[in-house]
Amino acid sequence: MKINILKKNEHELKIEIEGADHGICNLLQKKILLDENVDLAGYDVPHPLASNPIIYVRMKEGFKPQDTLIVAAKKAIADNEEFSKELKKALKA
């Protein structure tokens, strides 16, 4: 997986994630939108045969989109770890 920065300024960030799919992008979008300082966030897959989705984040004044994206990724990792633990417990029962 490779990440390319397409646009980066004080309030906006647009990245392309080579080799990603809707699953990771949808998860990140949902976690990003939990931040009340997000003005707009979404993702797009420009062409279905070229799986290089683009994630876009625009923040309210005074907030950095890269910080929000990093927090969203950490929350997604934590949720995944929690799910994995619960699944293991359930399968042992």
PDB file of N, CA and C in Angstrom:
ATOM      1  N   MET A   1       0.854  -1.165   0.000  1.00  0.00           N
ATOM      2  CA  MET A   1       0.000   0.000   0.000  1.00  0.00           C
ATOM      3  C   MET A   1       0.907   1.237   0.000  1.00  0.00           C
ATOM      4  N   LYS A   2       0.567   2.189  -0.821  1.00  0.00           N
ATOM      5  CA  LYS A   2       1.345   3.433  -0.921  1.00  0.00           C
ATOM      6  C   LYS A   2       0.376   4.612  -0.857  1.00  0.00           C
ATOM      7  N   ILE A   3       0.780   5.667  -0.156  1.00  0.00           N
ATOM      8  CA  ILE A   3      -0.046   6.859  -0.035  1.00  0.00           C
ATOM      9  C   ILE A   3       0.626   8.019  -0.751  1.00  0.00           C
ATOM     10  N   ASN A   4      -0.138   8.660  -1.625  1.00  0.00           N
ATOM     11  CA  ASN A   4       0.345   9.826  -2.350  1.00  0.00           C
ATOM     12  C   ASN A   4      -0.446  11.049  -1.904  1.00  0.00           C
ATOM     13  N   ILE A   5       0.264  12.121  -1.586  1.00  0.00           N
ATOM     14  CA  ILE A   5      -0.389  13.380  -1.217  1.00  0.00           C
ATOM     15  C   ILE A   5      -0.736  14.116  -2.504  1.00  0.00           C
ATOM     16  N   LEU A   6      -2.028  14.346  -2.720  1.00  0.00           N
ATOM     17  CA  LEU A   6      -2.479  15.058  -3.921  1.00  0.00           C
ATOM     18  C   LEU A   6      -2.660  16.548  -3.656  1.00  0.00           C
ATOM     19  N   LYS A   7      -3.065  16.859  -2.421  1.00  0.00           N
ATOM     20  CA  LYS A   7      -3.269  18.262  -2.041  1.00  0.00           C
ATOM     21  C   LYS A   7      -3.095  18.366  -0.536  1.00  0.00           C
ATOM     22  N   LYS A   8      -2.354  19.366  -0.119  1.00  0.00           N
ATOM     23  CA  LYS A   8      -2.162  19.569   1.313  1.00  0.00           C
ATOM     24  C   LYS A   8      -1.978  21.059   1.563  1.00  0.00           C
ATOM     25  N   ASN A   9      -2.868  21.610   2.371  1.00  0.00           N
ATOM     26  CA  ASN A   9      -2.686  22.977   2.825  1.00  0.00           C
ATOM     27  C   ASN A   9      -3.168  23.058   4.261  1.00  0.00           C
ATOM     28  N   GLU A  10      -3.322  24.250   4.773  1.00  0.00           N
ATOM     29  CA  GLU A  10      -3.645  24.454   6.180  1.00  0.00           C
ATOM     30  C   GLU A  10      -4.928  23.749   6.623  1.00  0.00           C
ATOM     31  N   HIS A  11      -5.941  23.706   5.737  1.00  0.00           N
ATOM     32  CA  HIS A  11      -7.243  23.166   6.139  1.00  0.00           C
ATOM     33  C   HIS A  11      -7.718  21.980   5.306  1.00  0.00           C
ATOM     34  N   GLU A  12      -6.982  21.618   4.264  1.00  0.00           N
ATOM     35  CA  GLU A  12      -7.417  20.543   3.380  1.00  0.00           C
ATOM     36  C   GLU A  12      -6.311  19.510   3.185  1.00  0.00           C
ATOM     37  N   LEU A  13      -6.747  18.278   3.017  1.00  0.00           N
ATOM     38  CA  LEU A  13      -5.832  17.190   2.695  1.00  0.00           C
ATOM     39  C   LEU A  13      -6.539  16.251   1.737  1.00  0.00           C
ATOM     40  N   LYS A  14      -5.862  15.918   0.654  1.00  0.00           N
ATOM     41  CA  LYS A  14      -6.389  14.973  -0.326  1.00  0.00           C
ATOM     42  C   LYS A  14      -5.280  13.965  -0.590  1.00  0.00           C
ATOM     43  N   ILE A  15      -5.575  12.692  -0.300  1.00  0.00           N
ATOM     44  CA  ILE A  15      -4.580  11.641  -0.492  1.00  0.00           C
ATOM     45  C   ILE A  15      -5.139  10.534  -1.376  1.00  0.00           C
ATOM     46  N   GLU A  16      -4.240   9.873  -2.072  1.00  0.00           N
ATOM     47  CA  GLU A  16      -4.579   8.703  -2.870  1.00  0.00           C
ATOM     48  C   GLU A  16      -3.934   7.502  -2.194  1.00  0.00           C
ATOM     49  N   ILE A  17      -4.702   6.439  -2.032  1.00  0.00           N
ATOM     50  CA  ILE A  17      -4.189   5.228  -1.395  1.00  0.00           C
ATOM     51  C   ILE A  17      -4.148   4.120  -2.431  1.00  0.00           C
ATOM     52  N   GLU A  18      -2.957   3.829  -2.905  1.00  0.00           N
ATOM     53  CA  GLU A  18      -2.805   2.788  -3.925  1.00  0.00           C
ATOM     54  C   GLU A  18      -3.065   1.415  -3.316  1.00  0.00           C
ATOM     55  N   GLY A  19      -3.917   0.648  -3.976  1.00  0.00           N
ATOM     56  CA  GLY A  19      -4.196  -0.715  -3.559  1.00  0.00           C
ATOM     57  C   GLY A  19      -5.245  -0.865  -2.468  1.00  0.00           C
ATOM     58  N   ALA A  20      -5.849   0.230  -2.043  1.00  0.00           N
ATOM     59  CA  ALA A  20      -6.888   0.153  -1.000  1.00  0.00           C
ATOM     60  C   ALA A  20      -8.243  -0.131  -1.647  1.00  0.00           C
ATOM     61  N   ASP A  21      -9.229  -0.381  -0.809  1.00  0.00           N
ATOM     62  CA  ASP A  21     -10.578  -0.633  -1.322  1.00  0.00           C
ATOM     63  C   ASP A  21     -11.593   0.155  -0.495  1.00  0.00           C
ATOM     64  N   HIS A  22     -12.860  -0.082  -0.778  1.00  0.00           N
ATOM     65  CA  HIS A  22     -13.927   0.635  -0.081  1.00  0.00           C
ATOM     66  C   HIS A  22     -13.899   0.370   1.426  1.00  0.00           C
ATOM     67  N   GLY A  23     -13.495  -0.802   1.823  1.00  0.00           N
ATOM     68  CA  GLY A  23     -13.516  -1.161   3.241  1.00  0.00           C
ATOM     69  C   GLY A  23     -12.703  -0.203   4.096  1.00  0.00           C
ATOM     70  N   ILE A  24     -11.457  -0.028   3.759  1.00  0.00           N
ATOM     71  CA  ILE A  24     -10.597   0.844   4.560  1.00  0.00           C
ATOM     72  C   ILE A  24     -11.009   2.307   4.421  1.00  0.00           C
ATOM     73  N   CYS A  25     -11.410   2.716   3.234  1.00  0.00           N
ATOM     74  CA  CYS A  25     -11.805   4.108   3.018  1.00  0.00           C
ATOM     75  C   CYS A  25     -13.095   4.444   3.756  1.00  0.00           C
ATOM     76  N   ASN A  26     -14.055   3.547   3.720  1.00  0.00           N
ATOM     77  CA  ASN A  26     -15.315   3.765   4.418  1.00  0.00           C
ATOM     78  C   ASN A  26     -15.084   3.846   5.931  1.00  0.00           C
ATOM     79  N   LEU A  27     -14.251   2.960   6.446  1.00  0.00           N
ATOM     80  CA  LEU A  27     -13.925   2.964   7.868  1.00  0.00           C
ATOM     81  C   LEU A  27     -13.250   4.272   8.262  1.00  0.00           C
ATOM     82  N   LEU A  28     -12.253   4.705   7.495  1.00  0.00           N
ATOM     83  CA  LEU A  28     -11.571   5.964   7.796  1.00  0.00           C
ATOM     84  C   LEU A  28     -12.526   7.148   7.724  1.00  0.00           C
ATOM     85  N   GLN A  29     -13.368   7.167   6.708  1.00  0.00           N
ATOM     86  CA  GLN A  29     -14.324   8.268   6.569  1.00  0.00           C
ATOM     87  C   GLN A  29     -15.224   8.357   7.797  1.00  0.00           C
ATOM     88  N   LYS A  30     -15.728   7.221   8.246  1.00  0.00           N
ATOM     89  CA  LYS A  30     -16.609   7.222   9.416  1.00  0.00           C
ATOM     90  C   LYS A  30     -15.881   7.728  10.658  1.00  0.00           C
ATOM     91  N   LYS A  31     -14.646   7.328  10.837  1.00  0.00           N
ATOM     92  CA  LYS A  31     -13.873   7.771  11.999  1.00  0.00           C
ATOM     93  C   LYS A  31     -13.530   9.261  11.880  1.00  0.00           C
ATOM     94  N   ILE A  32     -13.207   9.723  10.697  1.00  0.00           N
ATOM     95  CA  ILE A  32     -12.903  11.147  10.484  1.00  0.00           C
ATOM     96  C   ILE A  32     -14.116  11.996  10.816  1.00  0.00           C
ATOM     97  N   LEU A  33     -15.291  11.556  10.385  1.00  0.00           N
ATOM     98  CA  LEU A  33     -16.510  12.335  10.588  1.00  0.00           C
ATOM     99  C   LEU A  33     -16.952  12.408  12.059  1.00  0.00           C
ATOM    100  N   LEU A  34     -16.332  11.613  12.927  1.00  0.00           N
ATOM    101  CA  LEU A  34     -16.614  11.711  14.355  1.00  0.00           C
ATOM    102  C   LEU A  34     -16.020  12.977  14.962  1.00  0.00           C
ATOM    103  N   ASP A  35     -15.047  13.571  14.286  1.00  0.00           N
ATOM    104  CA  ASP A  35     -14.406  14.798  14.762  1.00  0.00           C
ATOM    105  C   ASP A  35     -15.304  15.982  14.441  1.00  0.00           C
ATOM    106  N   GLU A  36     -15.729  16.693  15.469  1.00  0.00           N
ATOM    107  CA  GLU A  36     -16.640  17.833  15.276  1.00  0.00           C
ATOM    108  C   GLU A  36     -15.993  19.010  14.551  1.00  0.00           C
ATOM    109  N   ASN A  37     -14.680  18.984  14.393  1.00  0.00           N
ATOM    110  CA  ASN A  37     -13.979  20.065  13.703  1.00  0.00           C
ATOM    111  C   ASN A  37     -13.819  19.813  12.207  1.00  0.00           C
ATOM    112  N   VAL A  38     -14.345  18.696  11.751  1.00  0.00           N
ATOM    113  CA  VAL A  38     -14.307  18.378  10.321  1.00  0.00           C
ATOM    114  C   VAL A  38     -15.429  19.146   9.625  1.00  0.00           C
ATOM    115  N   ASP A  39     -15.063  19.837   8.573  1.00  0.00           N
ATOM    116  CA  ASP A  39     -16.043  20.568   7.772  1.00  0.00           C
ATOM    117  C   ASP A  39     -16.625  19.648   6.695  1.00  0.00           C
ATOM    118  N   LEU A  40     -15.751  18.834   6.092  1.00  0.00           N
ATOM    119  CA  LEU A  40     -16.164  17.934   5.019  1.00  0.00           C
ATOM    120  C   LEU A  40     -15.167  16.789   4.923  1.00  0.00           C
ATOM    121  N   ALA A  41     -15.669  15.586   4.720  1.00  0.00           N
ATOM    122  CA  ALA A  41     -14.792  14.432   4.526  1.00  0.00           C
ATOM    123  C   ALA A  41     -15.506  13.412   3.663  1.00  0.00           C
ATOM    124  N   GLY A  42     -14.748  12.762   2.815  1.00  0.00           N
ATOM    125  CA  GLY A  42     -15.310  11.730   1.964  1.00  0.00           C
ATOM    126  C   GLY A  42     -14.217  11.031   1.185  1.00  0.00           C
ATOM    127  N   TYR A  43     -14.628  10.066   0.405  1.00  0.00           N
ATOM    128  CA  TYR A  43     -13.673   9.381  -0.462  1.00  0.00           C
ATOM    129  C   TYR A  43     -14.344   9.051  -1.779  1.00  0.00           C
ATOM    130  N   ASP A  44     -13.505   8.814  -2.763  1.00  0.00           N
ATOM    131  CA  ASP A  44     -13.992   8.502  -4.104  1.00  0.00           C
ATOM    132  C   ASP A  44     -13.065   7.477  -4.736  1.00  0.00           C
ATOM    133  N   VAL A  45     -13.637   6.582  -5.496  1.00  0.00           N
ATOM    134  CA  VAL A  45     -12.852   5.646  -6.302  1.00  0.00           C
ATOM    135  C   VAL A  45     -13.088   6.066  -7.745  1.00  0.00           C
ATOM    136  N   PRO A  46     -12.149   6.836  -8.312  1.00  0.00           N
ATOM    137  CA  PRO A  46     -12.362   7.416  -9.640  1.00  0.00           C
ATOM    138  C   PRO A  46     -12.654   6.402 -10.744  1.00  0.00           C
ATOM    139  N   HIS A  47     -12.063   5.220 -10.650  1.00  0.00           N
ATOM    140  CA  HIS A  47     -12.295   4.203 -11.677  1.00  0.00           C
ATOM    141  C   HIS A  47     -12.323   2.834 -11.007  1.00  0.00           C
ATOM    142  N   PRO A  48     -13.362   2.044 -11.235  1.00  0.00           N
ATOM    143  CA  PRO A  48     -13.496   0.757 -10.535  1.00  0.00           C
ATOM    144  C   PRO A  48     -12.390  -0.250 -10.846  1.00  0.00           C
ATOM    145  N   LEU A  49     -11.742  -0.132 -11.988  1.00  0.00           N
ATOM    146  CA  LEU A  49     -10.679  -1.076 -12.328  1.00  0.00           C
ATOM    147  C   LEU A  49      -9.322  -0.654 -11.773  1.00  0.00           C
ATOM    148  N   ALA A  50      -9.189   0.596 -11.394  1.00  0.00           N
ATOM    149  CA  ALA A  50      -7.952   1.101 -10.801  1.00  0.00           C
ATOM    150  C   ALA A  50      -8.245   1.433  -9.344  1.00  0.00           C
ATOM    151  N   SER A  51      -7.967   0.495  -8.469  1.00  0.00           N
ATOM    152  CA  SER A  51      -8.337   0.658  -7.065  1.00  0.00           C
ATOM    153  C   SER A  51      -7.377   1.587  -6.338  1.00  0.00           C
ATOM    154  N   ASN A  52      -7.475   2.862  -6.639  1.00  0.00           N
ATOM    155  CA  ASN A  52      -6.690   3.877  -5.951  1.00  0.00           C
ATOM    156  C   ASN A  52      -7.638   4.960  -5.444  1.00  0.00           C
ATOM    157  N   PRO A  53      -8.330   4.669  -4.352  1.00  0.00           N
ATOM    158  CA  PRO A  53      -9.287   5.645  -3.843  1.00  0.00           C
ATOM    159  C   PRO A  53      -8.608   6.917  -3.353  1.00  0.00           C
ATOM    160  N   ILE A  54      -9.385   7.984  -3.364  1.00  0.00           N
ATOM    161  CA  ILE A  54      -8.913   9.288  -2.928  1.00  0.00           C
ATOM    162  C   ILE A  54      -9.749   9.713  -1.719  1.00  0.00           C
ATOM    163  N   ILE A  55      -9.069  10.052  -0.634  1.00  0.00           N
ATOM    164  CA  ILE A  55      -9.729  10.533   0.580  1.00  0.00           C
ATOM    165  C   ILE A  55      -9.502  12.034   0.672  1.00  0.00           C
ATOM    166  N   TYR A  56     -10.575  12.749   0.987  1.00  0.00           N
ATOM    167  CA  TYR A  56     -10.510  14.210   1.087  1.00  0.00           C
ATOM    168  C   TYR A  56     -11.028  14.628   2.460  1.00  0.00           C
ATOM    169  N   VAL A  57     -10.270  15.516   3.115  1.00  0.00           N
ATOM    170  CA  VAL A  57     -10.670  16.043   4.423  1.00  0.00           C
ATOM    171  C   VAL A  57     -10.494  17.556   4.407  1.00  0.00           C
ATOM    172  N   ARG A  58     -11.543  18.261   4.812  1.00  0.00           N
ATOM    173  CA  ARG A  58     -11.451  19.717   4.976  1.00  0.00           C
ATOM    174  C   ARG A  58     -11.888  20.047   6.400  1.00  0.00           C
ATOM    175  N   MET A  59     -11.053  20.814   7.080  1.00  0.00           N
ATOM    176  CA  MET A  59     -11.282  21.131   8.482  1.00  0.00           C
ATOM    177  C   MET A  59     -11.796  22.553   8.665  1.00  0.00           C
ATOM    178  N   LYS A  60     -12.404  22.786   9.820  1.00  0.00           N
ATOM    179  CA  LYS A  60     -12.782  24.135  10.212  1.00  0.00           C
ATOM    180  C   LYS A  60     -11.511  24.916  10.550  1.00  0.00           C
ATOM    181  N   GLU A  61     -11.637  26.201  10.595  1.00  0.00           N
ATOM    182  CA  GLU A  61     -10.517  27.096  10.878  1.00  0.00           C
ATOM    183  C   GLU A  61      -9.783  26.690  12.159  1.00  0.00           C
ATOM    184  N   GLY A  62      -8.464  26.596  12.069  1.00  0.00           N
ATOM    185  CA  GLY A  62      -7.646  26.313  13.244  1.00  0.00           C
ATOM    186  C   GLY A  62      -7.341  24.847  13.495  1.00  0.00           C
ATOM    187  N   PHE A  63      -7.791  23.956  12.625  1.00  0.00           N
ATOM    188  CA  PHE A  63      -7.570  22.530  12.819  1.00  0.00           C
ATOM    189  C   PHE A  63      -6.898  21.926  11.588  1.00  0.00           C
ATOM    190  N   LYS A  64      -6.001  20.972  11.821  1.00  0.00           N
ATOM    191  CA  LYS A  64      -5.212  20.371  10.740  1.00  0.00           C
ATOM    192  C   LYS A  64      -5.807  19.028  10.310  1.00  0.00           C
ATOM    193  N   PRO A  65      -6.016  18.854   9.023  1.00  0.00           N
ATOM    194  CA  PRO A  65      -6.605  17.595   8.548  1.00  0.00           C
ATOM    195  C   PRO A  65      -5.708  16.384   8.768  1.00  0.00           C
ATOM    196  N   GLN A  66      -4.399  16.565   8.693  1.00  0.00           N
ATOM    197  CA  GLN A  66      -3.512  15.419   8.886  1.00  0.00           C
ATOM    198  C   GLN A  66      -3.611  14.883  10.310  1.00  0.00           C
ATOM    199  N   ASP A  67      -3.813  15.770  11.294  1.00  0.00           N
ATOM    200  CA  ASP A  67      -3.981  15.309  12.675  1.00  0.00           C
ATOM    201  C   ASP A  67      -5.250  14.470  12.815  1.00  0.00           C
ATOM    202  N   THR A  68      -6.317  14.938  12.193  1.00  0.00           N
ATOM    203  CA  THR A  68      -7.593  14.220  12.245  1.00  0.00           C
ATOM    204  C   THR A  68      -7.485  12.858  11.565  1.00  0.00           C
ATOM    205  N   LEU A  69      -6.801  12.794  10.441  1.00  0.00           N
ATOM    206  CA  LEU A  69      -6.634  11.531   9.721  1.00  0.00           C
ATOM    207  C   LEU A  69      -5.832  10.534  10.555  1.00  0.00           C
ATOM    208  N   ILE A  70      -4.802  10.997  11.216  1.00  0.00           N
ATOM    209  CA  ILE A  70      -3.992  10.113  12.055  1.00  0.00           C
ATOM    210  C   ILE A  70      -4.814   9.584  13.231  1.00  0.00           C
ATOM    211  N   VAL A  71      -5.575  10.453  13.880  1.00  0.00           N
ATOM    212  CA  VAL A  71      -6.435  10.027  14.995  1.00  0.00           C
ATOM    213  C   VAL A  71      -7.470   9.013  14.505  1.00  0.00           C
ATOM    214  N   ALA A  72      -8.048   9.264  13.331  1.00  0.00           N
ATOM    215  CA  ALA A  72      -9.039   8.342  12.767  1.00  0.00           C
ATOM    216  C   ALA A  72      -8.422   6.966  12.510  1.00  0.00           C
ATOM    217  N   ALA A  73      -7.212   6.945  11.980  1.00  0.00           N
ATOM    218  CA  ALA A  73      -6.533   5.668  11.721  1.00  0.00           C
ATOM    219  C   ALA A  73      -6.265   4.925  13.028  1.00  0.00           C
ATOM    220  N   LYS A  74      -5.853   5.652  14.058  1.00  0.00           N
ATOM    221  CA  LYS A  74      -5.602   5.016  15.363  1.00  0.00           C
ATOM    222  C   LYS A  74      -6.888   4.452  15.967  1.00  0.00           C
ATOM    223  N   LYS A  75      -7.989   5.193  15.820  1.00  0.00           N
ATOM    224  CA  LYS A  75      -9.279   4.697  16.322  1.00  0.00           C
ATOM    225  C   LYS A  75      -9.704   3.432  15.574  1.00  0.00           C
ATOM    226  N   ALA A  76      -9.472   3.405  14.265  1.00  0.00           N
ATOM    227  CA  ALA A  76      -9.824   2.226  13.474  1.00  0.00           C
ATOM    228  C   ALA A  76      -8.995   1.019  13.909  1.00  0.00           C
ATOM    229  N   ILE A  77      -7.720   1.237  14.182  1.00  0.00           N
ATOM    230  CA  ILE A  77      -6.849   0.152  14.650  1.00  0.00           C
ATOM    231  C   ILE A  77      -7.333  -0.359  16.004  1.00  0.00           C
ATOM    232  N   ALA A  78      -7.662   0.555  16.913  1.00  0.00           N
ATOM    233  CA  ALA A  78      -8.141   0.160  18.245  1.00  0.00           C
ATOM    234  C   ALA A  78      -9.441  -0.638  18.148  1.00  0.00           C
ATOM    235  N   ASP A  79     -10.353  -0.185  17.291  1.00  0.00           N
ATOM    236  CA  ASP A  79     -11.617  -0.915  17.105  1.00  0.00           C
ATOM    237  C   ASP A  79     -11.365  -2.312  16.554  1.00  0.00           C
ATOM    238  N   ASN A  80     -10.427  -2.426  15.625  1.00  0.00           N
ATOM    239  CA  ASN A  80     -10.100  -3.710  15.031  1.00  0.00           C
ATOM    240  C   ASN A  80      -9.514  -4.659  16.078  1.00  0.00           C
ATOM    241  N   GLU A  81      -8.645  -4.129  16.938  1.00  0.00           N
ATOM    242  CA  GLU A  81      -8.054  -4.952  17.989  1.00  0.00           C
ATOM    243  C   GLU A  81      -9.119  -5.413  18.986  1.00  0.00           C
ATOM    244  N   GLU A  82     -10.029  -4.518  19.342  1.00  0.00           N
ATOM    245  CA  GLU A  82     -11.104  -4.876  20.265  1.00  0.00           C
ATOM    246  C   GLU A  82     -12.007  -5.956  19.661  1.00  0.00           C
ATOM    247  N   PHE A  83     -12.347  -5.794  18.388  1.00  0.00           N
ATOM    248  CA  PHE A  83     -13.163  -6.793  17.703  1.00  0.00           C
ATOM    249  C   PHE A  83     -12.453  -8.145  17.672  1.00  0.00           C
ATOM    250  N   SER A  84     -11.165  -8.130  17.383  1.00  0.00           N
ATOM    251  CA  SER A  84     -10.393  -9.363  17.319  1.00  0.00           C
ATOM    252  C   SER A  84     -10.397 -10.093  18.665  1.00  0.00           C
ATOM    253  N   LYS A  85     -10.231  -9.364  19.761  1.00  0.00           N
ATOM    254  CA  LYS A  85     -10.256  -9.967  21.099  1.00  0.00           C
ATOM    255  C   LYS A  85     -11.617 -10.585  21.400  1.00  0.00           C
ATOM    256  N   GLU A  86     -12.663  -9.838  21.110  1.00  0.00           N
ATOM    257  CA  GLU A  86     -14.020 -10.329  21.374  1.00  0.00           C
ATOM    258  C   GLU A  86     -14.354 -11.554  20.518  1.00  0.00           C
ATOM    259  N   LEU A  87     -13.896 -11.540  19.286  1.00  0.00           N
ATOM    260  CA  LEU A  87     -14.133 -12.680  18.393  1.00  0.00           C
ATOM    261  C   LEU A  87     -13.422 -13.919  18.920  1.00  0.00           C
ATOM    262  N   LYS A  88     -12.184 -13.757  19.352  1.00  0.00           N
ATOM    263  CA  LYS A  88     -11.437 -14.886  19.902  1.00  0.00           C
ATOM    264  C   LYS A  88     -12.134 -15.464  21.134  1.00  0.00           C
ATOM    265  N   LYS A  89     -12.640 -14.574  22.007  1.00  0.00           N
ATOM    266  CA  LYS A  89     -13.381 -15.035  23.207  1.00  0.00           C
ATOM    267  C   LYS A  89     -14.632 -15.789  22.806  1.00  0.00           C
ATOM    268  N   ALA A  90     -15.348 -15.263  21.863  1.00  0.00           N
ATOM    269  CA  ALA A  90     -16.598 -15.901  21.420  1.00  0.00           C
ATOM    270  C   ALA A  90     -16.343 -17.255  20.786  1.00  0.00           C
ATOM    271  N   LEU A  91     -15.291 -17.375  20.030  1.00  0.00           N
ATOM    272  CA  LEU A  91     -14.988 -18.638  19.362  1.00  0.00           C
ATOM    273  C   LEU A  91     -14.490 -19.717  20.319  1.00  0.00           C
ATOM    274  N   LYS A  92     -13.920 -19.314  21.440  1.00  0.00           N
ATOM    275  CA  LYS A  92     -13.450 -20.281  22.450  1.00  0.00           C
ATOM    276  C   LYS A  92     -14.606 -20.822  23.273  1.00  0.00           C
ATOM    277  N   ALA A  93     -15.681 -20.084  23.345  1.00  0.00           N
ATOM    278  CA  ALA A  93     -16.836 -20.497  24.164  1.00  0.00           C
ATOM    279  C   ALA A  93     -17.581 -21.651  23.562  1.00  0.00           C
TER     280      ALA A  93
END
